[in-house]
Coordinates of C-alpha atoms in Angstrom, one line a residue:
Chain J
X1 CA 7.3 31.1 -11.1
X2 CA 9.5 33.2 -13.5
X3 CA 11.2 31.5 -16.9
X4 CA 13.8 33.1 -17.8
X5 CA 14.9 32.2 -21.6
X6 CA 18.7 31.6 -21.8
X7 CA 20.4 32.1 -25.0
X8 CA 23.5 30.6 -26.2
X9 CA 24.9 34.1 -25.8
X10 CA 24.3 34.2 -21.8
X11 CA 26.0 31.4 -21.0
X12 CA 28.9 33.2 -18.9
X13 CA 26.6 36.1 -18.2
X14 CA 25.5 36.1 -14.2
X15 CA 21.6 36.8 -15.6
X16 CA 19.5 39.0 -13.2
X17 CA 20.2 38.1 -9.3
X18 CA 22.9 35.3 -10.3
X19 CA 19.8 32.7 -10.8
X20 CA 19.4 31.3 -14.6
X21 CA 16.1 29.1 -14.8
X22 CA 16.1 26.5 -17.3
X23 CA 12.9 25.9 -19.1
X24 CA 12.1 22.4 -20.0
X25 CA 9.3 23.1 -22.2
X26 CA 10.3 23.1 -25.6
X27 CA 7.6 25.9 -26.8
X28 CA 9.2 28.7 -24.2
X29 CA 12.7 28.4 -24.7
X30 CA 15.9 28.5 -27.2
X31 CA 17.6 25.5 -26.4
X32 CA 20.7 25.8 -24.6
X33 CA 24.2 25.5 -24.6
X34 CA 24.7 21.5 -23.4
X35 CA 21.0 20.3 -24.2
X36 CA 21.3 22.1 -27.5
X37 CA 20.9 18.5 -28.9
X38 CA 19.5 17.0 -27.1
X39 CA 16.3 18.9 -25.8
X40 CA 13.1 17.6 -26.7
X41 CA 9.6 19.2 -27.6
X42 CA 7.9 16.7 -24.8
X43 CA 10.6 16.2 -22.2
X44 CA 10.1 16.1 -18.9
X45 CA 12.8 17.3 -17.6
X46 CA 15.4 14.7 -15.7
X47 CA 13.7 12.5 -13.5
X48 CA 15.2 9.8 -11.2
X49 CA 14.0 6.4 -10.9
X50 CA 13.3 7.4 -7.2
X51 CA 10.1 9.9 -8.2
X52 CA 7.0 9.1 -8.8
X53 CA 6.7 10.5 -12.2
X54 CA 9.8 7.7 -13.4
X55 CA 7.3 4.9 -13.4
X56 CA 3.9 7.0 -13.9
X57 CA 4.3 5.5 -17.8
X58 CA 4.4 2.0 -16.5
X59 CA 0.6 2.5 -14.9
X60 CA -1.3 4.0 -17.9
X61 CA -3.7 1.7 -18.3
X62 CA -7.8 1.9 -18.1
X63 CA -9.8 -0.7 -15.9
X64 CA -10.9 -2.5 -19.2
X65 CA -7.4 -2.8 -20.6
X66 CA -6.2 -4.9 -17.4
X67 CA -9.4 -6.8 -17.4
X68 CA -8.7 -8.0 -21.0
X69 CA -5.2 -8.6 -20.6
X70 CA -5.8 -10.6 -17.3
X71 CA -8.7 -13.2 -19.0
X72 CA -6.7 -13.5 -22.4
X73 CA -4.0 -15.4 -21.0
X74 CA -6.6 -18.2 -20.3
X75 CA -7.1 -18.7 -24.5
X76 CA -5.4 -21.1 -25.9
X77 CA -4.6 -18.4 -28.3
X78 CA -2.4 -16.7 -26.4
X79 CA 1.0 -17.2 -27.5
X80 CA 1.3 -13.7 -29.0
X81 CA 0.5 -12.2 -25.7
X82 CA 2.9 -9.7 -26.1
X83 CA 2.4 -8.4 -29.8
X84 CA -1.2 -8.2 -29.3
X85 CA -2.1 -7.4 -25.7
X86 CA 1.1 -6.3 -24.2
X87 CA 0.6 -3.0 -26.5
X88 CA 1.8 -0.2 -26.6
X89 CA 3.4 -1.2 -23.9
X90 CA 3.3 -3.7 -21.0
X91 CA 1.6 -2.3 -17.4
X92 CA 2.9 -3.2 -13.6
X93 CA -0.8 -2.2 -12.5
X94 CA -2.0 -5.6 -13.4
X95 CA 1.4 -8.2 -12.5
X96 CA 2.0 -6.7 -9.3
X97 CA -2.3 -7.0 -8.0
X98 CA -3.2 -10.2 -9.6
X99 CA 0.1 -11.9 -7.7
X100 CA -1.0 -9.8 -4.6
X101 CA -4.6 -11.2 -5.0
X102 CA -3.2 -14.3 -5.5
X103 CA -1.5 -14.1 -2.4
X104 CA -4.7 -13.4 -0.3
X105 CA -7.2 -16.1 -2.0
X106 CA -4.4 -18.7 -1.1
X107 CA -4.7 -17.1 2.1
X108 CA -8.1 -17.1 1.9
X109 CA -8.7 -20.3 0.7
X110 CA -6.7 -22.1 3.2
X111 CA -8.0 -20.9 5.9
X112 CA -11.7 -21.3 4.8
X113 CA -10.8 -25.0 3.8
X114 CA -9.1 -25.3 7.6
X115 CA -12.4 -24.4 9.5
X116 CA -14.4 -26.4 6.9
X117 CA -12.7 -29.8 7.6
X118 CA -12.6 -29.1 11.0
X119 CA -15.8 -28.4 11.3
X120 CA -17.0 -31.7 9.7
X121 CA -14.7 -33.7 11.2
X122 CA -15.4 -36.1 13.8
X123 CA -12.9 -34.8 16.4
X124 CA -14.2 -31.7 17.6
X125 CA -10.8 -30.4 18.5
X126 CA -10.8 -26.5 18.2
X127 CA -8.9 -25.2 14.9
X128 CA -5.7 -22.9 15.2
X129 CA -5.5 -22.1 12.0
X130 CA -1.7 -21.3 10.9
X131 CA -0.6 -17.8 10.2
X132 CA 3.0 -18.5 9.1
X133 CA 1.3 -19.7 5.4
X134 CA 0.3 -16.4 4.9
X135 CA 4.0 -15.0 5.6
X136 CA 5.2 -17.9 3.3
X137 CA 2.7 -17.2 0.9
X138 CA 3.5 -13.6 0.4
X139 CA 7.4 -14.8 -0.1
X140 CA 6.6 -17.8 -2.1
X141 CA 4.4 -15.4 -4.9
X142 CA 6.6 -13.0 -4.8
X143 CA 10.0 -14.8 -5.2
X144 CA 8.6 -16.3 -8.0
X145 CA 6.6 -13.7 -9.6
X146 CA 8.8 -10.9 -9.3
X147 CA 12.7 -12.6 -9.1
X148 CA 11.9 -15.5 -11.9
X149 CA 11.4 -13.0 -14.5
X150 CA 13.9 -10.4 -13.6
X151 CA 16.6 -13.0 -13.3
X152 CA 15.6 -15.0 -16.1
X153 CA 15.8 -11.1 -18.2
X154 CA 19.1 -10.8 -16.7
X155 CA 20.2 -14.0 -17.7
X156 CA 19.4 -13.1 -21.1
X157 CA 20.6 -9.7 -21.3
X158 CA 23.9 -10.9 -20.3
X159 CA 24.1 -13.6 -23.3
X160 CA 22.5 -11.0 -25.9
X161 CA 19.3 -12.6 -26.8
X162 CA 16.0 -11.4 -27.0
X163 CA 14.6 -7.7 -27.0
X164 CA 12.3 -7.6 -24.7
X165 CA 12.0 -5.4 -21.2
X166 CA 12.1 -6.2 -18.0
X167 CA 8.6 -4.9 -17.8
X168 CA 7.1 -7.2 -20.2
X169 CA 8.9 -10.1 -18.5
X170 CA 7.2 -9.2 -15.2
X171 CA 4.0 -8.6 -17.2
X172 CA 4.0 -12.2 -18.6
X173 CA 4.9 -14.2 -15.6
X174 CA 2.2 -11.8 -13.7
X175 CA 0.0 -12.0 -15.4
X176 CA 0.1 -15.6 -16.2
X177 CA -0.2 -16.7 -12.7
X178 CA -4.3 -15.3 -12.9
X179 CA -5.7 -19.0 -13.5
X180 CA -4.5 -19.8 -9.9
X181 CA -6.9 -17.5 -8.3
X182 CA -10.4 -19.6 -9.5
X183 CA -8.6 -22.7 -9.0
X184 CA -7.6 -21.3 -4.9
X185 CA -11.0 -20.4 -4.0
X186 CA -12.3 -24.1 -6.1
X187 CA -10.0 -26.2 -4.1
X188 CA -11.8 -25.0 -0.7
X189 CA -14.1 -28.4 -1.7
X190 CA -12.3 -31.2 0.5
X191 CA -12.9 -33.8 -2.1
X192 CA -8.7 -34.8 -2.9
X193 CA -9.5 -36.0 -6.6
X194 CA -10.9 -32.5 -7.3
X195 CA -8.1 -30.5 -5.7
X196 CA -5.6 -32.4 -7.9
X197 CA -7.4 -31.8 -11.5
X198 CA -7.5 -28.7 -10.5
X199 CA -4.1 -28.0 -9.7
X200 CA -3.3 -30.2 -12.6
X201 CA -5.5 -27.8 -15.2
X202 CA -4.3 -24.3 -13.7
X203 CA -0.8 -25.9 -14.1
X204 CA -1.2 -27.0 -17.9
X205 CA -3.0 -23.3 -18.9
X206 CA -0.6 -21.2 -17.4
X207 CA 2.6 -23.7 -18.1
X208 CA 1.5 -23.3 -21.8
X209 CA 1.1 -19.4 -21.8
X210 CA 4.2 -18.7 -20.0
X211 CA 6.4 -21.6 -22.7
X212 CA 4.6 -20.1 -25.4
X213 CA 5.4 -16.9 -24.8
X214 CA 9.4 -17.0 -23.8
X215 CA 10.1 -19.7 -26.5
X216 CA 10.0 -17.3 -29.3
X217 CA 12.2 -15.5 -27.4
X218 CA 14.9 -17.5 -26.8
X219 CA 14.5 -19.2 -30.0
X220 CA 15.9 -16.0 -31.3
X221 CA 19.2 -16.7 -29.8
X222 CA 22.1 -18.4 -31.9
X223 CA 23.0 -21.4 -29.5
X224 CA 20.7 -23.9 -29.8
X225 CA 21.4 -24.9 -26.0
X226 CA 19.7 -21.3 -25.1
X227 CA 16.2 -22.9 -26.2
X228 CA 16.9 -25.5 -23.1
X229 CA 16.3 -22.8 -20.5
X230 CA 12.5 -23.0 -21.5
X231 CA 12.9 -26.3 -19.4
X232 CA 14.0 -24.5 -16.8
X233 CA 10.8 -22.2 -16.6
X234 CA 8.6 -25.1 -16.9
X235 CA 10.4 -27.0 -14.1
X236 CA 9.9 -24.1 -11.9
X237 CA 6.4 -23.4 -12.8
X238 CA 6.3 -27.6 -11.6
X239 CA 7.6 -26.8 -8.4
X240 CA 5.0 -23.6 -7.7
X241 CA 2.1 -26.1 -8.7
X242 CA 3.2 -28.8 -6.1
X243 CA 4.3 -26.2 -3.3
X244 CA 0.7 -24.8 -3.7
X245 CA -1.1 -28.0 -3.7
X246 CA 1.1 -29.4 -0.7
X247 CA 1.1 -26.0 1.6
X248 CA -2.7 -24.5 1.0
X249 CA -4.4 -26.9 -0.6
X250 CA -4.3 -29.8 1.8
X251 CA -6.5 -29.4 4.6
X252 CA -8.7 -32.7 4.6
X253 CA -12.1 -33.9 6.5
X254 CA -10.3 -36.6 8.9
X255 CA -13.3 -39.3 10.0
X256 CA -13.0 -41.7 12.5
X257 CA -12.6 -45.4 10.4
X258 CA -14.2 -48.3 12.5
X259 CA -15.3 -48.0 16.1
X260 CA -13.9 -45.5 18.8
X261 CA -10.8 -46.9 20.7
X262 CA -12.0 -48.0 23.9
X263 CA -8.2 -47.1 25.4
X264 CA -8.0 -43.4 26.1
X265 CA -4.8 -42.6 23.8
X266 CA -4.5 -38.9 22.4
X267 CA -3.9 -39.2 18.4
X268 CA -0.6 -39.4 18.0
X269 CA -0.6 -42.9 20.2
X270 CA 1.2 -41.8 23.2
X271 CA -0.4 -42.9 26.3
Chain X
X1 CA 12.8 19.9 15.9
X2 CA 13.1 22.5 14.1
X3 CA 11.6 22.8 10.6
X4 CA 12.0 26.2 8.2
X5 CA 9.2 27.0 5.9
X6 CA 11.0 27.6 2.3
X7 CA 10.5 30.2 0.2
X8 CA 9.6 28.4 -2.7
X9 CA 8.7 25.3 -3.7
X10 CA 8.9 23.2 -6.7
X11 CA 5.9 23.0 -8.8
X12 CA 5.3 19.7 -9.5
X13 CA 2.7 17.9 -11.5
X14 CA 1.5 16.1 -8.3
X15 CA 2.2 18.8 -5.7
X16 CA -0.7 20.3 -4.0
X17 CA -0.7 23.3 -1.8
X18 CA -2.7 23.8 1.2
X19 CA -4.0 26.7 2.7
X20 CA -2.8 27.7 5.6
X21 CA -5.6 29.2 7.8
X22 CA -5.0 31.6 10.1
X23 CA -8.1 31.9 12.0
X24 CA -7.7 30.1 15.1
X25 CA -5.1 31.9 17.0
X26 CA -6.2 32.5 20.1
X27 CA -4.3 34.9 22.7
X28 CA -2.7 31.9 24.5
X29 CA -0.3 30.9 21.1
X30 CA 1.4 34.0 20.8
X31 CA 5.3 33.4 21.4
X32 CA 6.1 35.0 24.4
X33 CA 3.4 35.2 26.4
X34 CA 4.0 33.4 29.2
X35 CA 1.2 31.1 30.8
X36 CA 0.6 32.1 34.3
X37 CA -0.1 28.5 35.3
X38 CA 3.4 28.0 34.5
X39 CA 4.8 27.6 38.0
X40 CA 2.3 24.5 38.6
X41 CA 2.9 22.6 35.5
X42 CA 6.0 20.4 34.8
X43 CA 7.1 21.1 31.1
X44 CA 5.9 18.3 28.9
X45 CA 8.7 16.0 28.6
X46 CA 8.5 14.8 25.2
X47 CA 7.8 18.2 23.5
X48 CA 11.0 20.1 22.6
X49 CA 13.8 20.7 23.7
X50 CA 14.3 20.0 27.7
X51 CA 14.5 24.0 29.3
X52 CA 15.6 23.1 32.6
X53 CA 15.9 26.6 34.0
X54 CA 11.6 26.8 33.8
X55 CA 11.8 24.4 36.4
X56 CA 13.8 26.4 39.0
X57 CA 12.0 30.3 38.8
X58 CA 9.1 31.1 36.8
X59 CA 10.0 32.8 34.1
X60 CA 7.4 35.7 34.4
X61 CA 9.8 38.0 32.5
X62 CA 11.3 36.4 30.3
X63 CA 11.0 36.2 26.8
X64 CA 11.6 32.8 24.5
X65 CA 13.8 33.5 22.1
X66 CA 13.3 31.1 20.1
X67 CA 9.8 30.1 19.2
X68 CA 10.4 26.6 17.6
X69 CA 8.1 24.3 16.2
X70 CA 7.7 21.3 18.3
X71 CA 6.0 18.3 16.6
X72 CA 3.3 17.9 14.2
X73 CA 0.3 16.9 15.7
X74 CA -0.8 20.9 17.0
X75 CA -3.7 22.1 15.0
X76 CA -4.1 25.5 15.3
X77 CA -2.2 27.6 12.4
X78 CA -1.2 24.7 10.9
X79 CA 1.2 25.3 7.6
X80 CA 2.4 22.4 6.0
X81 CA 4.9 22.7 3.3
X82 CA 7.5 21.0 0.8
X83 CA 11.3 20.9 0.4
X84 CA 13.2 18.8 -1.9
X85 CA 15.8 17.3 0.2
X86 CA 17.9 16.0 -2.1
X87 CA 15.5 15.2 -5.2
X88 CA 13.0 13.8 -3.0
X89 CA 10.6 15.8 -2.0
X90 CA 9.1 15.7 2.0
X91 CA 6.1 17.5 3.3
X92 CA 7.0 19.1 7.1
X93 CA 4.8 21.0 9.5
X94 CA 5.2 24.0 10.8
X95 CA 2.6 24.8 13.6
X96 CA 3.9 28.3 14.4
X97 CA 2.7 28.1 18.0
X98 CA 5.0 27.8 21.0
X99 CA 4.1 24.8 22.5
X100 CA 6.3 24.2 25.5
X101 CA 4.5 27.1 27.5
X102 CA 1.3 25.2 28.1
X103 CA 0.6 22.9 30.4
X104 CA 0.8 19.0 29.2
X105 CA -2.9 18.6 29.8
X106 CA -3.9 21.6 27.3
X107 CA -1.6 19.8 24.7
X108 CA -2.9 16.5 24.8
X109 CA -6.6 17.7 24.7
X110 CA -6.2 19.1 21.7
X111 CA -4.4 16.5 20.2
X112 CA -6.9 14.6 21.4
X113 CA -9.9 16.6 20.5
X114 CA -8.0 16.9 16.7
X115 CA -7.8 13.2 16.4
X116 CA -11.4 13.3 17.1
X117 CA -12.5 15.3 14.7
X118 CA -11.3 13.8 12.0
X119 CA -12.1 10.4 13.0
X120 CA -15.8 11.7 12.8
X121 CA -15.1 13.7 9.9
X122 CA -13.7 10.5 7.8
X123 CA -16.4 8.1 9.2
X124 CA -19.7 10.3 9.1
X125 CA -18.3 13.0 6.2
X126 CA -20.6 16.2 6.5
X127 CA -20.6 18.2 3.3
X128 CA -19.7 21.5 4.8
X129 CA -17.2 23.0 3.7
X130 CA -15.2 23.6 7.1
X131 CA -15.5 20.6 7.7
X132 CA -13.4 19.1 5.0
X133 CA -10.7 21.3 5.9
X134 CA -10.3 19.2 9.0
X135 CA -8.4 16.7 6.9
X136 CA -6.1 19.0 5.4
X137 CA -3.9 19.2 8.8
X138 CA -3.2 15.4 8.2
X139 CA -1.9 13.7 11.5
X140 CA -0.3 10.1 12.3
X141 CA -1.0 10.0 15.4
X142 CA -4.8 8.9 15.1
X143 CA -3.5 5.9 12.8
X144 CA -0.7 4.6 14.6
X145 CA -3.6 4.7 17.4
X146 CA -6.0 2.8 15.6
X147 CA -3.9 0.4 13.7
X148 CA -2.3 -0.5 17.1
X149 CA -5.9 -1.0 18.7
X150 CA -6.5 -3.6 16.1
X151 CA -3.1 -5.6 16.5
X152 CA -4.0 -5.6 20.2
X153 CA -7.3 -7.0 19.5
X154 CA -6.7 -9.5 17.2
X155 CA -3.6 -10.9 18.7
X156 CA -4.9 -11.1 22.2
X157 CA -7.7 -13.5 20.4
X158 CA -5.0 -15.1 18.9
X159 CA -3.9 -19.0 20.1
X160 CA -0.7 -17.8 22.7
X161 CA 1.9 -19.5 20.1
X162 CA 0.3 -17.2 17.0
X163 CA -0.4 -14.1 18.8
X164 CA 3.5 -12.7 17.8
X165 CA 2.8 -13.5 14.8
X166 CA -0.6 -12.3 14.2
X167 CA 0.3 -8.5 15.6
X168 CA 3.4 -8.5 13.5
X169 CA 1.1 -9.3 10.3
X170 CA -2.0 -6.9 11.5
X171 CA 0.5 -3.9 12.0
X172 CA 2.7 -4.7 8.8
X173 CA -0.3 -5.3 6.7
X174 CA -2.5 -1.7 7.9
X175 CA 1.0 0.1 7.3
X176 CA 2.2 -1.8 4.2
X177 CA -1.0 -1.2 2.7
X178 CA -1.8 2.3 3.3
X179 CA 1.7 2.7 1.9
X180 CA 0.9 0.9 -1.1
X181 CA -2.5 2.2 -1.8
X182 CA -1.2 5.8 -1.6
X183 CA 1.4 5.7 -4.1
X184 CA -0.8 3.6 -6.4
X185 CA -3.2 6.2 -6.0
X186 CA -0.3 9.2 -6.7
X187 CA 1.2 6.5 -9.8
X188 CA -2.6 6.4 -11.7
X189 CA -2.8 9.7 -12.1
X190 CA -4.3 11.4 -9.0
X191 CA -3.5 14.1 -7.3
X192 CA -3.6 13.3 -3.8
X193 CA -0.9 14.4 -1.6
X194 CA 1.4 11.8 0.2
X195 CA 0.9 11.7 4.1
X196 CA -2.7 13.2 4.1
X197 CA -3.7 10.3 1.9
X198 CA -1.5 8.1 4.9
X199 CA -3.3 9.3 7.5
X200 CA -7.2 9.0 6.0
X201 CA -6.7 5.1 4.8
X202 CA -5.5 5.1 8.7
X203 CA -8.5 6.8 9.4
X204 CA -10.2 4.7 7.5
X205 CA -9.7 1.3 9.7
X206 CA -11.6 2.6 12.3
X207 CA -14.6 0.8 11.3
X208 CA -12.6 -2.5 11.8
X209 CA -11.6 -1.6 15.2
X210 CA -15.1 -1.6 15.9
X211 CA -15.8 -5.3 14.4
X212 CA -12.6 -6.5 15.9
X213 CA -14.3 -5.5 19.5
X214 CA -17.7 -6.9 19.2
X215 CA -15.6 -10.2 17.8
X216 CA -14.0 -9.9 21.0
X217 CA -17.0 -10.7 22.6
X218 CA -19.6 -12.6 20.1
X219 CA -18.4 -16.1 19.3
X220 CA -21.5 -17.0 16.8
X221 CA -20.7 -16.7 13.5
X222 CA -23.7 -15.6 12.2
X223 CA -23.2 -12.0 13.9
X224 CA -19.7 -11.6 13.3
X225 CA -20.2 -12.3 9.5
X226 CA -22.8 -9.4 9.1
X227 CA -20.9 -7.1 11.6
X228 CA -17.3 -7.6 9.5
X229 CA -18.5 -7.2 6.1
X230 CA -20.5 -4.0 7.5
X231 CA -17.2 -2.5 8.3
X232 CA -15.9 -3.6 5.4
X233 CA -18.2 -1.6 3.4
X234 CA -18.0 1.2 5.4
X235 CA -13.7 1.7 5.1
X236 CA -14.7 1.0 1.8
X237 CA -17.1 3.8 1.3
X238 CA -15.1 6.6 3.9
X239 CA -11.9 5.8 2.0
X240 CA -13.6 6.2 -1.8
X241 CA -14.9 9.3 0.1
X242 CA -11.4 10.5 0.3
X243 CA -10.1 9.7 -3.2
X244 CA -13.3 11.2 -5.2
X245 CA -11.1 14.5 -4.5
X246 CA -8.1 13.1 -6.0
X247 CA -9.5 13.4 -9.8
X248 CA -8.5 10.0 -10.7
X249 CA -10.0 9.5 -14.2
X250 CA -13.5 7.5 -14.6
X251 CA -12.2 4.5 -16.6
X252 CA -9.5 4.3 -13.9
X253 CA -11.5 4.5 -10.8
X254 CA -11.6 1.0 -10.3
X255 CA -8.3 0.4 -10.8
X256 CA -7.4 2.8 -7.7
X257 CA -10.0 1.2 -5.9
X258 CA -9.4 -2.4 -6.1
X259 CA -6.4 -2.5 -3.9
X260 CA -8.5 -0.7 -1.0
X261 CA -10.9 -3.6 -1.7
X262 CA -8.3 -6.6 -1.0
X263 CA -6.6 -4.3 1.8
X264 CA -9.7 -3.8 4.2
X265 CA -11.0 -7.1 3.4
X266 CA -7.7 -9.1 4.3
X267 CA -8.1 -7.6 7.5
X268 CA -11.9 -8.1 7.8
X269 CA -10.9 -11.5 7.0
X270 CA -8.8 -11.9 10.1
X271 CA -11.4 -10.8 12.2
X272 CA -13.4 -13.2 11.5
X273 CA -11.7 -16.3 11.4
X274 CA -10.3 -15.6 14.7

């Protein structure tokens, strides 16, 4: 591949075959007539979000750095999450696999708790177990991993608080959703007490991260009502805790109380 | 359809040329000679353009004019290549032989035959170095194949109201993924190229296919277990196979690894809880 250096002088010239190439690499060539400004000793050239190379800066990140980032949102310490892990800046490696791994151990989970009750169950009925959770799973996580933040960034862009990305938005609420994982594959014990302190616990830790870490942004914001939207987040992290615990975490050992009906009824009662 | 081979292509950071080899052309592929068991054979119907006029007088004479490519699933002379089609870039095939001249049966045979060989070539890798070539001439036909095999499988297993459901979610997840997987791959830094690294995470479910059959069959748990999370490991180890050439960094390799881990075992997962 040729380069052919343009000057500033050549700019109406037709050049050798009527072909000028344009060198983005700032060693090789004088800076030209419309990117006389603005050319840079590192550019890349203009890239469109539709190439690969657009979001290659989002993904730099080693295995350890994820690692860290995903088991520091479990400290209680961990309301500068973005000042002191998020840096230099925040990764979509680690938001978009833990909420897909979350996806598949509530999948997982589910379906190991389904055969596991059946199993010691008294009626020996053979288990169907239900595919449509995993569909609803996938949109559940998703919808509120993914559109939570980037509406809740949009919402805030558009009153003028806060300076923080997109990305890092997307990095907290991803990353803040690792407790569930441990607490999906623990709630495969049928034991009801258990599932709900569990739930309850994974809940309270990654409530607290994600509050701590969007109230000092929208306490930046003038209005005082803007610090009520933290109630929001919280109301919404509710409702993900109690759509888990009600949709995956619910299969239960059914045993026959007192002696076996003597009528021959199917479950429901009908005759 | 017909593709053009440009003259040049844009040197990307992640492009990646591939050799064309020239070195199986045998007498039959020349344009222009005409097959003499031409008058026997109906033209293959879903190769090319329809040439009606082969059908009523043999065209012993005669002389294609145009020698088009017809699909991308021929193996011999094989050139793949790049064109950016408006900013985005797409890979085509050109397979420089004349394909509507032979009879149906020599075309599917060597599809067939090329599907076969890289199925053994991503499942039992030699280290011979013709033999890696093999997966240069990347193909989706063998994992369209395969991932369909598996649906089939697992939703004829499937209780009847589920089964919909279960082959919708088998052939979303096995495409989805390899999707997903591949770009990951290209975003951290490797240089694989786009549609061969499709078609050997395709390759790679073949293993599965084979669990998914003896579940068919074996209802005790305690040989479906073993058998699943064998095929497991093996995907796991043909597809690493595949990216140790995409010079991922060391302190990444994990990273580009862990998705293939959750993507063969969700499906190994299925298999067994059927």
């Amino acid at each position: 591949m040729a380069y052919v250096s343009v000057e500033s002088d050549d700019r109406f010239e037709e050049g050798q075959e009527g072909l000028q190439f344009r060198s983005f690499l700032g060693d090789q060539s004088v800076p030209t007539q419309q990117n006389g400004g603005g050319s840079q000793a590192t550019s890349r050239g203009p890239t469109g979000f539709w190439t690969v190379e657009y979001y290659q800066p989002f993904f730099d990140v080693d295995t350890k750095t994820v690692l860290k980032r995903c088991y520091t949102t479990l400290l209680p310490t961990s309301s500068s999450y973005l000042s002191t892990h998020l840096t230099p800046a925040a990764d979509l490696y680690g938001p978009f696999w833990t909420l897909t791994t979350l996806i598949f151990a509530l999948f997982l989970s589910s379906s190991l708790a389904s055969s596991i009750s059946a199993y010691l169950s008294d009626a020996n009925d053979p288990v169907d177990y239900n595919f449509s959770l995993l569909s609803i799973a996938v949109s559940l996580v998703y919808a509120y991993g993914l559109a939570v933040p980037v509406l809740l960034w949009l919402a805030l862009r558009y009153l003028g608080v806060g300076e923080w990305s997109v990305v890092e938005a997307i990095a907290v609420w991803g990353y803040g959703q690792f407790i569930w994982i441990p607490v999906s594959i623990l709630c495969v014990i049928p034991v009801p007490i258990l599932r709900w302190v569990l739930v309850g616990i994974a809940f309270g830790l990654s409530g607290y991260f994600l509050v701590a870490n969007v109230y000092p942004i929208l306490a930046s914001a003038e209005t005082k009502a803007v610090r009520l939207m933290v109630i929001i987040v919280a109301l919404l992290h509710a409702g993900l805790a109690i759509s888990f615990k009600v949709l995956f975490f619910s299969y239960y050992i059914v045993k026959e109380v007192g002696p076996t009906d003597p009528l021959p009824t199917d479950p429901v009662g009908r005759l | 359809m017909d593709h053009e081979i440009t003259a040049s292509t844009p040197l990307t950071s992640t492009s990646q040329f591939i050799q064309a080899d020239d070195d199986d052309i045998d007498e039959d592929d020349i344009p222009a000679f005409t097959h003499p068991s031409i008058q026997t054979a109906s033209p293959s119907p879903d190769k090319g353009k329809a040439r009606a006029s082969e059908q009523l007088a043999p065209p012993f004479g005669s002389v294609p004019t145009v020698s088009g490519s017809i699909g991308s699933t021929s193996g011999a002379g094989a050139k793949s290549s790049r064109q950016t089609v408006g900013g985005v870039q797409v890979e085509t095939r050109y397979t420089g032989v004349d394909t509507l001249d032979e009879p149906t049966s020599k075309t599917l045979t060597r599809d067939l035959l090329s599907i076969y060989s890289k199925l053994v070539q991503v499942l039992y890798p030699r280290r011979s170095g013709s033999a890696r070539e093999v997966l240069r001439d990347w193909d989706l036909w063998g994992p369209l194949i395969l991932c369909l095999l598996l649906a089939i499988l697992l939703s004829t297993n499937a209780p009847p109201s589920q089964s919909l459901g279960v082959f919708t979610s088998v052939i979303v997840i096995v495409s989805v993924g390899s999707l997903v997987v591949t770009v990951q791959a290209k975003l951290l830094g490797g240089r694989v190229s786009f549609f061969q690294g499709l078609c050997a995470l395709g390759y790679c479910v073949a293993p599965l296919n084979i669990a998914a059959l003896v579940a068919t069959f074996v209802r005790i748990i305690w040989v479906r277990a073993p058998v699943a999370l064998a095929a497991w490991a093996w995907c796991i180890w043909a597809s690493v196979n595949f990216f140790d050439g995409s010079k991922i960094e060391r302190q990444r390799i994990l990273l580009a690894v862990y998705p293939l881990l959750l993507f063969y075992f969700i499906l190994a997962w299925m298999i067994l809880i059927q």
